[in-house]
Coordinates of C-alpha atoms and ligand atoms in Angstrom, one line a residue:
M1 CA 15.3 11.5 7.9
A2 CA 18.7 12.5 6.6
L3 CA 18.5 14.3 3.3
L4 CA 20.3 11.9 1.0
Q5 CA 21.6 9.4 3.5
I6 CA 20.2 6.4 5.2
A7 CA 22.3 6.7 8.3
E8 CA 23.7 9.8 9.8
P9 CA 27.5 10.0 9.6
G10 CA 29.0 8.4 12.6
Q11 CA 25.9 6.3 13.2
A12 CA 26.7 3.7 10.6
P13 CA 26.1 0.2 11.8
K14 CA 29.1 -1.5 13.3
P15 CA 30.1 -4.7 11.6
H16 CA 28.5 -7.8 13.1
Q17 CA 26.2 -5.8 15.2
R18 CA 22.6 -6.0 14.3
R19 CA 20.6 -2.9 14.8
L20 CA 17.2 -3.9 16.2
A21 CA 14.3 -2.5 14.3
V22 CA 10.7 -3.6 14.1
G23 CA 7.7 -3.2 11.9
I24 CA 4.4 -2.3 13.5
D25 CA 0.9 -2.7 12.1
L26 CA -1.1 -0.3 14.2
G27 CA -4.6 -1.5 13.2
T28 CA -8.1 -0.4 13.9
T29 CA -9.0 -3.8 15.4
N30 CA -5.7 -5.5 15.9
S31 CA -2.1 -4.5 16.1
L32 CA 1.1 -6.6 15.6
V33 CA 4.8 -6.1 15.8
A34 CA 7.2 -8.0 13.6
A35 CA 11.0 -8.3 13.2
L36 CA 13.6 -10.0 11.1
R37 CA 15.0 -13.0 13.0
S38 CA 17.6 -15.2 11.3
G39 CA 16.8 -13.6 8.0
I40 CA 13.0 -14.3 8.2
S41 CA 10.5 -11.6 9.0
E42 CA 8.0 -12.8 11.5
P43 CA 5.5 -11.4 14.0
L44 CA 6.7 -11.4 17.7
P45 CA 4.4 -13.3 20.2
D46 CA 3.6 -12.2 23.7
A47 CA 4.3 -14.3 26.8
N48 CA 1.3 -16.5 25.9
G49 CA 2.3 -17.1 22.3
Q50 CA -0.2 -14.7 20.9
V51 CA 1.0 -12.4 18.1
I52 CA -2.2 -10.4 17.6
L53 CA -2.8 -7.6 20.1
P54 CA -6.4 -6.3 20.0
S55 CA -6.2 -2.5 19.6
A56 CA -8.2 -2.0 22.8
V57 CA -7.2 0.1 25.8
R58 CA -9.0 0.2 29.1
Y59 CA -8.1 2.9 31.6
H60 CA -8.2 2.0 35.3
A61 CA -7.6 4.6 38.0
E62 CA -4.0 3.5 38.4
R63 CA -3.1 1.3 35.5
V64 CA -3.7 0.8 31.8
E65 CA -4.9 -2.5 30.4
V66 CA -4.2 -3.2 26.7
G67 CA -5.3 -6.1 24.4
Q68 CA -7.7 -9.0 24.6
S69 CA -8.8 -8.5 28.3
A70 CA -9.4 -4.8 27.6
K71 CA -11.5 -5.7 24.5
D72 CA -13.6 -8.1 26.6
A73 CA -14.4 -5.3 29.0
A74 CA -15.7 -3.0 26.2
A75 CA -19.3 -4.1 26.9
T76 CA -19.1 -3.8 30.7
D77 CA -16.9 -0.6 31.0
P78 CA -17.6 1.2 27.7
L79 CA -16.6 4.7 28.9
N80 CA -13.1 3.7 30.0
T81 CA -12.4 1.2 27.3
I82 CA -11.3 2.7 24.0
I83 CA -11.6 0.6 20.8
S84 CA -11.0 1.5 17.2
V85 CA -9.1 4.6 18.3
K86 CA -7.5 4.7 14.8
R87 CA -10.7 6.1 13.4
L88 CA -10.1 9.2 15.6
M89 CA -6.4 9.8 14.9
G90 CA -5.7 13.2 13.5
R91 CA -9.3 14.3 13.7
G92 CA -10.6 17.5 15.2
I93 CA -13.3 17.8 17.8
S94 CA -15.8 18.8 15.1
D95 CA -15.0 15.7 13.0
V96 CA -15.6 13.5 16.0
K97 CA -18.9 15.1 16.8
H98 CA -20.1 13.8 13.4
L99 CA -19.2 10.3 14.5
G100 CA -20.8 11.2 17.8
G101 CA -23.8 8.9 18.0
Q102 CA -21.8 5.8 17.1
L103 CA -19.2 6.3 19.8
P104 CA -20.0 5.7 23.5
Y105 CA -17.3 8.0 24.8
R106 CA -17.5 11.4 26.6
F107 CA -15.5 13.9 24.5
T108 CA -14.0 17.1 25.7
G109 CA -12.3 19.6 23.4
G110 CA -8.8 20.7 24.4
E111 CA -7.4 24.1 23.5
S112 CA -5.9 22.6 20.4
H113 CA -9.4 21.4 19.2
M114 CA -8.2 17.9 19.6
P115 CA -10.9 15.5 20.9
F116 CA -10.1 14.2 24.4
I117 CA -11.9 11.2 25.8
E118 CA -12.9 11.5 29.5
T119 CA -11.7 8.4 31.5
V120 CA -11.2 7.6 35.1
Q121 CA -7.6 8.5 34.5
G122 CA -8.6 11.9 33.1
P123 CA -8.9 13.1 29.5
K124 CA -7.0 11.0 27.0
S125 CA -6.3 12.1 23.4
P126 CA -6.4 9.5 20.6
V127 CA -2.6 10.0 20.3
E128 CA -2.1 8.9 23.9
V129 CA -4.4 5.9 23.5
S130 CA -2.4 4.8 20.4
A131 CA 0.8 5.4 22.3
D132 CA -0.4 3.0 25.0
I133 CA -0.9 0.3 22.4
L134 CA 2.5 1.0 20.9
K135 CA 4.2 0.9 24.3
V136 CA 3.0 -2.7 24.8
L137 CA 4.4 -3.7 21.4
R138 CA 7.7 -1.9 22.0
Q139 CA 8.1 -3.7 25.3
R140 CA 7.2 -7.0 23.7
A141 CA 9.8 -6.4 21.0
E142 CA 12.6 -5.3 23.4
E143 CA 12.0 -8.4 25.6
T144 CA 11.8 -10.8 22.7
L145 CA 14.8 -9.4 20.8
G146 CA 16.9 -8.6 23.9
G147 CA 17.9 -5.0 23.4
E148 CA 16.8 -1.5 22.7
L149 CA 15.2 -0.7 19.4
V150 CA 16.8 1.8 17.1
G151 CA 13.5 2.4 15.6
A152 CA 10.3 1.2 14.0
V153 CA 8.4 1.4 10.7
I154 CA 4.8 2.0 11.5
T155 CA 2.1 1.4 8.8
V156 CA -0.8 3.7 8.0
P157 CA -3.6 3.4 5.5
A158 CA -2.6 4.8 2.1
Y159 CA -5.4 7.4 2.3
F160 CA -4.2 8.8 5.7
D161 CA -3.7 12.6 5.3
D162 CA -0.9 14.6 6.9
A163 CA -2.8 15.2 10.2
Q164 CA -3.4 11.5 10.6
R165 CA 0.2 10.6 9.8
Q166 CA 1.5 13.3 12.1
A167 CA -0.8 12.0 14.9
T168 CA 0.6 8.5 14.3
K169 CA 4.2 9.8 14.5
D170 CA 3.4 11.7 17.7
A171 CA 2.0 8.5 19.3
A172 CA 5.2 6.7 18.5
K173 CA 7.3 9.5 20.0
L174 CA 5.1 9.3 23.1
A175 CA 5.7 5.6 23.3
G176 CA 9.5 6.2 23.1
L177 CA 9.8 4.8 19.6
T178 CA 11.9 6.4 16.8
V179 CA 9.9 6.3 13.6
L180 CA 12.2 5.2 10.8
R181 CA 9.4 5.8 8.4
L182 CA 5.6 5.6 8.1
L183 CA 4.8 3.1 5.5
N184 CA 1.6 2.7 3.6
E185 CA -0.2 -0.5 4.6
P186 CA -0.6 -1.8 1.0
T187 CA 3.1 -1.0 0.3
A188 CA 4.1 -3.1 3.3
A189 CA 2.0 -6.0 2.1
A190 CA 3.7 -5.8 -1.3
V191 CA 7.1 -5.7 0.3
A192 CA 6.3 -8.8 2.4
Y193 CA 5.8 -10.7 -0.9
G194 CA 9.1 -9.3 -2.2
L195 CA 7.3 -7.5 -5.0
D196 CA 9.7 -4.5 -4.6
Q197 CA 12.4 -6.8 -6.0
N198 CA 10.7 -6.7 -9.4
A199 CA 11.8 -4.0 -11.8
E200 CA 8.4 -2.4 -12.3
G201 CA 4.7 -3.1 -12.7
V202 CA 1.3 -2.4 -11.2
V203 CA 0.0 -4.3 -8.2
A204 CA -3.3 -4.3 -6.4
I205 CA -3.7 -4.8 -2.7
Y206 CA -7.2 -6.1 -1.7
D207 CA -7.6 -5.6 2.1
L208 CA -10.9 -6.9 3.6
G209 CA -10.8 -6.8 7.4
G210 CA -13.5 -6.9 10.0
G211 CA -15.2 -3.6 9.4
T212 CA -13.4 -1.9 6.4
F213 CA -12.5 -2.6 2.9
D214 CA -9.6 -0.9 1.1
I215 CA -8.3 -1.4 -2.4
S216 CA -5.0 0.2 -3.4
I217 CA -3.3 0.3 -6.7
L218 CA 0.4 0.8 -6.6
R219 CA 2.9 1.3 -9.3
L220 CA 6.4 0.1 -8.8
T221 CA 9.3 1.8 -10.5
G222 CA 12.9 1.0 -9.6
G223 CA 12.0 -0.5 -6.3
V224 CA 9.7 2.3 -5.1
F225 CA 6.0 2.1 -4.8
E226 CA 3.8 5.0 -5.7
V227 CA 0.1 4.9 -4.8
M228 CA -1.8 5.4 -8.0
A229 CA -5.3 5.1 -6.5
T230 CA -7.1 4.1 -3.4
G231 CA -10.7 3.2 -2.9
G232 CA -12.9 1.1 -0.8
D233 CA -15.8 1.1 1.7
S234 CA -15.3 2.1 5.4
A235 CA -18.4 0.1 6.3
L236 CA -17.8 -3.3 4.6
G237 CA -16.1 -6.3 6.1
G238 CA -16.3 -9.6 7.8
D239 CA -18.8 -8.2 10.4
D240 CA -21.3 -7.9 7.5
F241 CA -20.8 -11.5 6.7
D242 CA -21.6 -12.3 10.3
H243 CA -24.7 -10.2 10.1
A244 CA -25.8 -12.1 6.9
I245 CA -25.5 -15.4 8.7
A246 CA -27.3 -14.1 11.8
T247 CA -30.2 -12.9 9.6
W248 CA -30.3 -16.3 8.0
I249 CA -30.4 -18.0 11.4
I250 CA -33.3 -15.7 12.5
A251 CA -35.3 -16.6 9.4
E252 CA -34.5 -20.4 9.5
A253 CA -35.2 -20.7 13.3
G254 CA -38.2 -18.5 13.1
L255 CA -36.9 -16.2 15.8
S256 CA -38.1 -12.7 16.5
D257 CA -35.5 -10.2 15.3
D258 CA -35.7 -7.9 18.3
L259 CA -33.3 -9.7 20.5
D260 CA -31.9 -8.3 23.7
P261 CA -28.2 -7.2 23.6
A262 CA -26.9 -10.4 25.3
A263 CA -28.8 -12.7 22.9
Q264 CA -27.7 -10.5 20.0
R265 CA -24.1 -10.9 21.0
R266 CA -24.5 -14.7 21.3
L267 CA -26.1 -14.9 17.9
M268 CA -23.3 -12.9 16.3
Q269 CA -20.7 -15.1 18.0
T270 CA -22.5 -18.2 16.6
A271 CA -22.6 -16.6 13.1
C272 CA -18.9 -15.6 13.2
A273 CA -17.9 -19.1 14.3
A274 CA -20.0 -20.7 11.5
K275 CA -18.4 -18.3 8.9
E276 CA -14.8 -19.1 10.0
S277 CA -15.6 -22.9 9.9
L278 CA -16.9 -22.6 6.4
T279 CA -13.4 -21.4 5.3
D280 CA -12.2 -25.0 5.7
A281 CA -15.4 -27.1 5.6
D282 CA -18.1 -27.5 2.9
S283 CA -20.9 -27.2 5.4
V284 CA -21.4 -26.5 9.1
E285 CA -23.9 -27.6 11.7
V286 CA -25.2 -24.4 13.2
V287 CA -26.6 -24.6 16.8
H288 CA -28.5 -21.7 18.3
G289 CA -30.4 -22.3 21.5
D290 CA -32.6 -25.4 20.8
W291 CA -32.5 -24.8 17.0
Q292 CA -30.1 -26.6 14.7
G293 CA -29.6 -26.3 11.0
L294 CA -27.1 -26.9 8.2
L295 CA -25.4 -24.1 6.5
T296 CA -23.6 -25.1 3.3
R297 CA -20.7 -23.1 1.8
A298 CA -22.8 -22.6 -1.3
A299 CA -25.6 -21.1 0.7
F300 CA -23.1 -18.8 2.6
D301 CA -21.5 -17.8 -0.7
A302 CA -25.0 -16.7 -1.9
L303 CA -25.6 -14.7 1.3
I304 CA -22.4 -12.7 0.9
E305 CA -22.4 -12.3 -2.9
P306 CA -23.8 -8.7 -2.8
M307 CA -21.1 -7.6 -0.4
I308 CA -18.4 -9.2 -2.5
A309 CA -19.9 -7.5 -5.6
R310 CA -19.6 -4.1 -3.8
S311 CA -15.9 -4.7 -3.1
L312 CA -15.3 -5.7 -6.8
K313 CA -17.0 -2.6 -8.0
A314 CA -14.6 -0.5 -5.9
C315 CA -11.7 -2.4 -7.4
R316 CA -12.9 -1.7 -10.9
R317 CA -13.3 2.0 -10.1
A318 CA -9.8 2.2 -8.6
V319 CA -8.3 0.6 -11.6
R320 CA -10.2 2.9 -13.9
D321 CA -9.0 5.9 -11.9
C322 CA -5.5 4.9 -12.8
G323 CA -6.3 5.0 -16.4
I324 CA -5.4 1.3 -16.9
E325 CA -7.1 -2.0 -17.7
L326 CA -7.7 -4.8 -15.2
D327 CA -5.2 -7.1 -17.0
E328 CA -2.4 -4.6 -16.6
V329 CA -2.4 -5.4 -12.9
E330 CA 0.5 -7.8 -12.5
A331 CA -0.1 -9.1 -9.0
V332 CA -2.9 -9.0 -6.5
V333 CA -2.1 -9.2 -2.8
M334 CA -4.7 -10.4 -0.2
V335 CA -4.7 -8.6 3.2
G336 CA -7.1 -8.9 6.1
G337 CA -8.8 -11.8 7.8
S338 CA -11.9 -11.9 5.6
T339 CA -9.8 -12.7 2.5
R340 CA -9.6 -16.2 3.9
V341 CA -13.2 -16.8 2.7
P342 CA -12.8 -19.0 -0.4
R343 CA -15.5 -17.2 -2.4
V344 CA -13.7 -13.9 -1.8
R345 CA -10.5 -15.3 -3.2
E346 CA -12.3 -16.8 -6.1
A347 CA -14.2 -13.6 -7.0
V348 CA -11.0 -11.6 -6.8
A349 CA -9.2 -14.1 -9.1
E350 CA -12.0 -13.9 -11.6
L351 CA -12.0 -10.1 -11.7
F352 CA -8.3 -9.7 -12.2
G353 CA -7.9 -12.9 -14.3
R354 CA -5.1 -14.1 -12.0
Q355 CA -4.6 -16.0 -8.7
P356 CA -4.1 -13.6 -5.8
L357 CA -1.2 -14.0 -3.5
T358 CA -2.3 -15.6 -0.3
E359 CA 0.6 -17.6 1.1
I360 CA 1.5 -15.1 3.8
D361 CA -1.0 -14.9 6.7
P362 CA -3.4 -12.1 5.7
D363 CA -3.5 -10.8 9.3
Q364 CA 0.3 -10.6 9.5
V365 CA 1.4 -9.6 6.0
V366 CA 1.4 -5.9 6.7
A367 CA 3.6 -6.2 9.9
I368 CA 5.9 -8.6 8.1
G369 CA 6.5 -6.2 5.3
A370 CA 7.0 -3.3 7.7
A371 CA 9.7 -5.3 9.5
I372 CA 11.6 -6.0 6.3
Q373 CA 11.6 -2.3 5.5
A374 CA 12.6 -1.4 9.1
D375 CA 15.5 -3.7 9.0
T376 CA 16.8 -2.2 5.8
L377 CA 16.3 1.4 7.0
A378 CA 18.2 0.5 10.2
G379 CA 21.1 -0.2 8.0
N380 CA 21.3 -4.0 8.3
K381 CA 22.6 -5.9 5.3
R382 CA 20.4 -8.6 3.9
D383 CA 21.2 -11.9 2.2
G384 CA 24.9 -12.0 2.9
G385 CA 26.2 -8.6 2.2
E386 CA 24.1 -7.0 -0.5
L387 CA 22.7 -3.7 0.8
L388 CA 19.2 -3.3 -0.3
L389 CA 18.4 0.3 -0.7
L390 CA 14.9 1.5 -0.7
D391 CA 15.6 5.0 0.4
V392 CA 14.6 7.7 -1.9
I393 CA 15.6 11.3 -2.6
P394 CA 13.0 13.3 -0.7
L395 CA 13.2 16.3 -3.0
S396 CA 14.2 16.7 -6.7
L397 CA 17.8 17.5 -7.6
G398 CA 18.5 19.8 -10.5
L399 CA 20.3 22.7 -12.1
E400 CA 19.6 26.4 -12.6
T401 CA 18.9 27.2 -16.3
M402 CA 18.5 30.5 -18.0
G403 CA 15.9 32.8 -16.5
G404 CA 16.4 31.5 -13.0
L405 CA 14.5 28.3 -13.6
M406 CA 15.1 24.9 -11.9
E407 CA 15.6 22.1 -14.3
K408 CA 15.1 18.8 -12.5
V409 CA 17.6 16.1 -13.3
I410 CA 16.7 13.5 -10.7
P411 CA 13.1 13.7 -9.6
R412 CA 12.1 13.2 -6.0
N413 CA 11.3 9.7 -4.8
T414 CA 14.0 8.2 -7.0
T415 CA 15.8 5.4 -5.1
I416 CA 19.5 5.7 -4.5
P417 CA 22.1 4.9 -5.8
V418 CA 21.3 6.6 -9.0
A419 CA 23.0 8.4 -11.9
R420 CA 21.3 10.6 -14.4
A421 CA 22.7 12.8 -17.2
Q422 CA 21.2 15.6 -19.2
E423 CA 22.6 17.8 -21.9
F424 CA 22.6 21.5 -21.8
T425 CA 24.0 24.2 -24.1
T426 CA 25.4 27.6 -24.2
Y427 CA 23.3 30.7 -24.3
K428 CA 25.6 33.2 -25.9
D429 CA 27.9 33.1 -29.0
G430 CA 31.4 32.3 -28.0
Q431 CA 30.5 31.5 -24.4
S432 CA 33.6 29.9 -22.9
A433 CA 32.4 29.2 -19.3
M434 CA 29.3 27.9 -17.7
M435 CA 28.2 28.2 -14.2
I436 CA 26.6 25.0 -12.8
H437 CA 24.3 25.7 -9.9
V438 CA 23.0 22.6 -8.2
L439 CA 19.6 22.9 -6.5
Q440 CA 17.1 20.9 -4.6
G441 CA 13.4 21.4 -4.5
E442 CA 10.1 21.0 -6.3
R443 CA 9.4 24.6 -7.3
E444 CA 9.9 26.0 -10.8
L445 CA 11.9 29.1 -9.8
I446 CA 15.3 28.7 -8.2
S447 CA 14.5 31.3 -5.6
D448 CA 12.0 28.9 -4.1
C449 CA 14.5 26.0 -4.1
R450 CA 17.5 25.3 -2.0
S451 CA 21.0 25.9 -3.3
L452 CA 23.4 23.1 -2.7
A453 CA 26.5 24.0 -4.7
R454 CA 27.9 26.0 -7.5
F455 CA 30.9 25.4 -9.8
D456 CA 32.2 26.5 -13.1
L457 CA 32.9 24.6 -16.3
R458 CA 35.7 26.6 -18.1
G459 CA 37.5 26.2 -21.4
I460 CA 34.4 25.6 -23.5
P461 CA 35.7 26.2 -27.1
A462 CA 34.1 29.2 -28.8
M463 CA 31.0 28.3 -30.7
V464 CA 27.7 29.9 -31.6
A465 CA 25.0 29.9 -28.9
G466 CA 23.3 26.5 -28.7
A467 CA 26.0 24.6 -30.5
A468 CA 28.1 23.4 -27.6
K469 CA 26.9 20.2 -25.9
I470 CA 27.5 20.1 -22.2
R471 CA 26.5 16.8 -20.5
V472 CA 25.9 17.2 -16.8
T473 CA 25.8 14.0 -14.8
F474 CA 24.2 13.8 -11.3
Q475 CA 25.3 10.8 -9.3
V476 CA 24.0 9.9 -5.8
D477 CA 25.9 6.9 -4.4
A478 CA 24.7 4.4 -1.8
D479 CA 26.0 6.6 1.0
G480 CA 24.0 9.5 -0.2
L481 CA 26.9 11.4 -1.6
L482 CA 25.9 13.6 -4.5
S483 CA 28.5 14.4 -7.2
V484 CA 27.9 16.5 -10.2
S485 CA 30.1 16.6 -13.2
A486 CA 29.9 18.6 -16.4
R487 CA 31.7 17.8 -19.6
E488 CA 31.8 19.6 -22.9
L489 CA 31.4 16.8 -25.4
A490 CA 33.4 18.2 -28.4
S491 CA 36.6 19.2 -26.5
G492 CA 36.2 16.9 -23.5
V493 CA 36.8 19.7 -20.9
E494 CA 35.4 18.6 -17.6
S495 CA 34.7 19.9 -14.2
S496 CA 33.0 18.4 -11.2
I497 CA 32.0 18.8 -7.6
Q498 CA 31.0 16.7 -4.6
V499 CA 28.1 17.8 -2.5
K500 CA 27.3 16.3 0.8
P501 CA 24.2 17.8 2.0
S502 CA 23.9 15.5 5.0
Y503 CA 23.2 18.4 7.3
G504 CA 20.0 18.1 5.5
L505 CA 16.6 19.4 5.8
T506 CA 14.4 18.5 8.7
D507 CA 11.3 16.4 7.9
G508 CA 9.2 19.5 8.6
E509 CA 11.1 21.5 6.0
I510 CA 10.8 18.7 3.4
T511 CA 7.1 18.5 4.1
R512 CA 6.7 22.2 3.8
M513 CA 8.6 22.3 0.5
L514 CA 6.5 19.5 -0.9
K515 CA 3.3 21.2 0.2
D516 CA 4.4 24.4 -1.3
S517 CA 5.2 22.7 -4.6
F518 CA 1.7 21.3 -4.8
Q519 CA 0.1 24.5 -3.7
Y520 CA 2.0 26.7 -6.0
A521 CA 2.2 24.3 -8.9
S522 CA 0.0 26.3 -11.2
D523 CA 1.5 29.7 -10.2
D524 CA 4.9 28.1 -10.8
M525 CA 3.9 27.0 -14.3
V526 CA 2.8 30.5 -15.2
A527 CA 6.1 31.9 -13.7
R528 CA 8.1 29.3 -15.6
A529 CA 6.4 30.1 -18.8
L530 CA 7.0 33.8 -18.3
R531 CA 10.7 33.2 -17.6
E532 CA 11.0 31.1 -20.7
Q533 CA 9.2 33.7 -22.8
Q534 CA 11.5 36.3 -21.4
V535 CA 14.6 34.2 -22.2
D536 CA 13.4 33.6 -25.8
A537 CA 12.7 37.3 -26.3
Q538 CA 16.0 38.3 -24.9
R539 CA 17.9 35.8 -27.0
L540 CA 16.1 37.1 -30.2
L541 CA 16.7 40.7 -29.3
E542 CA 20.4 40.1 -28.8
A543 CA 20.7 38.2 -32.0
V544 CA 18.9 40.9 -34.0
E545 CA 21.0 43.6 -32.4
G546 CA 24.2 41.8 -33.4
A547 CA 22.9 41.2 -37.0
L548 CA 21.9 44.8 -37.4
Q549 CA 25.3 46.0 -36.2
A550 CA 27.0 43.7 -38.6
D551 CA 24.9 43.9 -41.7
G552 CA 22.1 46.4 -41.1
E553 CA 23.6 49.2 -43.2
R554 CA 24.5 46.8 -46.0
L555 CA 21.4 44.7 -46.4
L556 CA 18.4 46.8 -45.2
D557 CA 16.8 49.9 -46.6
A558 CA 15.5 52.7 -44.4
E559 CA 11.9 51.5 -44.3
E560 CA 12.8 47.9 -43.5
R561 CA 15.1 49.1 -40.8
M562 CA 12.4 51.2 -39.3
V563 CA 9.9 48.3 -39.1
I564 CA 12.5 46.1 -37.3
D565 CA 13.4 48.9 -34.9
L566 CA 9.8 49.5 -34.1
Q567 CA 9.0 45.8 -33.4
M568 CA 12.2 45.6 -31.2
E569 CA 11.2 48.7 -29.3
E570 CA 7.7 47.1 -28.7
L571 CA 9.3 43.9 -27.4
R572 CA 11.6 45.7 -25.1
E573 CA 8.7 47.6 -23.7
L574 CA 6.7 44.4 -23.1
M575 CA 9.8 42.8 -21.4
K576 CA 9.4 45.3 -18.6
G577 CA 6.1 43.8 -17.7
N578 CA 4.8 40.3 -16.8
D579 CA 2.5 39.5 -19.7
G580 CA 4.1 36.3 -20.9
P581 CA 1.7 35.5 -23.8
A582 CA 2.1 39.1 -25.1
I583 CA 5.9 38.8 -25.0
E584 CA 5.6 35.5 -26.8
Q585 CA 3.4 37.1 -29.5
Q586 CA 5.7 40.0 -30.0
T587 CA 8.8 37.7 -30.1
K588 CA 7.0 35.9 -33.0
R589 CA 6.3 39.2 -34.7
L590 CA 9.9 40.4 -34.4
S591 CA 11.0 37.1 -35.7
Q592 CA 8.7 37.4 -38.7
V593 CA 9.8 40.9 -39.7
T594 CA 13.5 39.8 -39.5
D595 CA 13.0 36.7 -41.6
A596 CA 13.8 38.3 -44.8
F597 CA 16.8 40.0 -43.3
A598 CA 18.1 36.7 -41.9
A599 CA 17.7 35.1 -45.3
R600 CA 19.6 37.9 -47.0
R601 CA 22.4 37.5 -44.5
L602 CA 22.6 33.8 -45.1
D603 CA 22.7 34.5 -48.9
S604 CA 25.5 36.9 -48.6
T605 CA 27.4 34.6 -46.3
V606 CA 27.2 31.8 -48.8
K607 CA 28.2 34.2 -51.6
A608 CA 31.2 35.4 -49.6
A609 CA 32.2 31.8 -48.8
L610 CA 32.0 31.0 -52.5
S611 CA 34.3 34.0 -53.3
G612 CA 37.0 32.3 -51.2
R613 CA 36.6 33.8 -47.8
N614 CA 36.3 31.6 -44.8
L615 CA 33.1 31.2 -43.0
N616 CA 34.6 32.0 -39.6
E617 CA 35.6 35.4 -40.7
I618 CA 32.1 36.1 -41.9
E619 CA 30.6 35.0 -38.6
E620 CA 32.7 37.6 -36.9
Ligands
ADP1 P1 -9.2 -5.4 10.7 O1 -8.3 -5.0 9.5 O2 -10.5 -4.7 10.7 O3 -8.4 -5.2 12.0 P2 -8.7 -8.3 10.3 O4 -7.8 -8.1 9.2 O5 -8.1 -8.7 11.6 O6 -9.6 -7.0 10.6 O7 -9.9 -9.2 9.9 C1 -10.9 -9.6 10.9 C2 -12.0 -10.3 10.1 O8 -11.5 -11.5 9.5 C3 -13.1 -10.7 11.1 O9 -14.4 -10.4 10.5 C4 -13.0 -12.2 11.2 O10 -14.2 -12.9 11.4 C5 -12.4 -12.5 9.8 N1 -11.8 -13.8 9.8 C6 -10.7 -14.2 10.5 N2 -10.4 -15.5 10.3 C7 -11.3 -15.9 9.3 C8 -11.5 -17.2 8.6 N3 -10.7 -18.2 8.9 N4 -12.5 -17.2 7.7 C9 -13.3 -16.2 7.5 N5 -13.1 -15.0 8.1 C10 -12.1 -14.9 9.0
MG2 MG1 -6.3 -4.6 8.8

């Protein structure tokens, strides 16, 4: 990722040449690749017209089989057929041991504590297995689109941590794909519905798949989604609906419930088929062996009600975690095959008090959104020329203020182009120049941020400290050029600079700086407070020193003078240390003991003014 730019200089798209980029939904059960074709984002089919690629990989001694045929072999060749590998991504060998019993694989730990799965082709890491899925999708895309891809946007669950995200990136690299960006699955779904075109608002993404349920609450501001809360249940999905129907069949048919695996599988297939039929029909004739019965949709709805209730409970909790009310959610997006079930849609509509968005195929919506984002990031223009910019500033931009503090002017994650202004003032009486130091980073102290540029604003008319108003404007244009200008408002003197930090930071550096900022946030707050307390103290000391020099003799008696000197000495002593609160206390005390003196000075100034002298002379 370039620092402030979407394309590296010199890599800008040539006119009329479309840069091929795809969106990939790398799913637990199913994966898809989608791309923009003739302005429409759609999933790309394989040679047989299938868009869904089951996320199953079977290793043979000399070849790799991916997709439906591999999935079919899971029962007969379980050791060499890897399914649901997404659950292992970014996990260590010890995490995997926890999952141990549920997984049929033989694991070996590598040196890196990564779990490797023993196959006839040797040990395979989850990253390699995912790469094998991605390779098939990449090939499909290059064949369908007729060219090499410049990159891909790959989706990940919103709750994926750094290790899981990094593992996904590594898999892409291994598959020969350039990752334009990892995108959160719920964000991709929201983009597919064009919700990023709205100015702002809160949206909920309800994702009910085969085995997992995820709820994500996103806040949109200026075209950028921020994940406010995630929740769900990693063991709730359409498979549970199938089980409910299977249990019903067993009861109705008077079967024994200890079936052999083959009979179990047949029963589950019957149940799943019945469930899917009930999405369109009011009732279905269920045939199992020589038993036959009628399952109505109402009866099915009753069977799954407890599971739906569990999902709704997770929704309520996620909304509560955001500190908002259900009716503040402005759109609900349905994702995952199980959201086709009419009762699910109805229950979600009742909870949020609005119809959820369902027009886009819930299996495809994530890949479709990812493809839209990929196309934009690849630098292609949409809709006849308008450049849609979704890129954001990865780290905050700001200025150095007194005490070596970083004052953020444009916070990170702001979309570009953007312009923000902030007013600053002078620190000293008569200050005629100001150094503008432009910085980037999240930390409070400038020594922990990155310096981008410095320039001076000169010719500020002489005024008392704090009276001058200097407006500093930060502007980042669509090409990622940052310009900073400073203007003194009374006189209009102005100065500016252009910064082009396109040499940028690497992704790794950005990640480290962000991590640091989280890790050190509370330390930084203390450090910031200390600096502010020191600056306040210093300012007061200088003011009192000046006043004493000017009027000390005239307006103070010996005892008053001694009290002030004592408190000043005390403050200077404290300034040598790091005790912020003590400095603050002492600053207050000094301010109190000089109150009367300040009032007397003001009095005498007014008297002098009344006697015909001019205020400026007195200020001197
Ligand atoms: P995952 O996110 O786990 O990969 P999907 O989003 O592909 O899962 O959803 C798979 C689930 O959707 C399965 O349980 C499947 O039975 C269910 N499903 C697919 N089509 C329908 C339908 N028409 N009616 C009801 N459920 C469906
Ligand atoms: Mg899914």
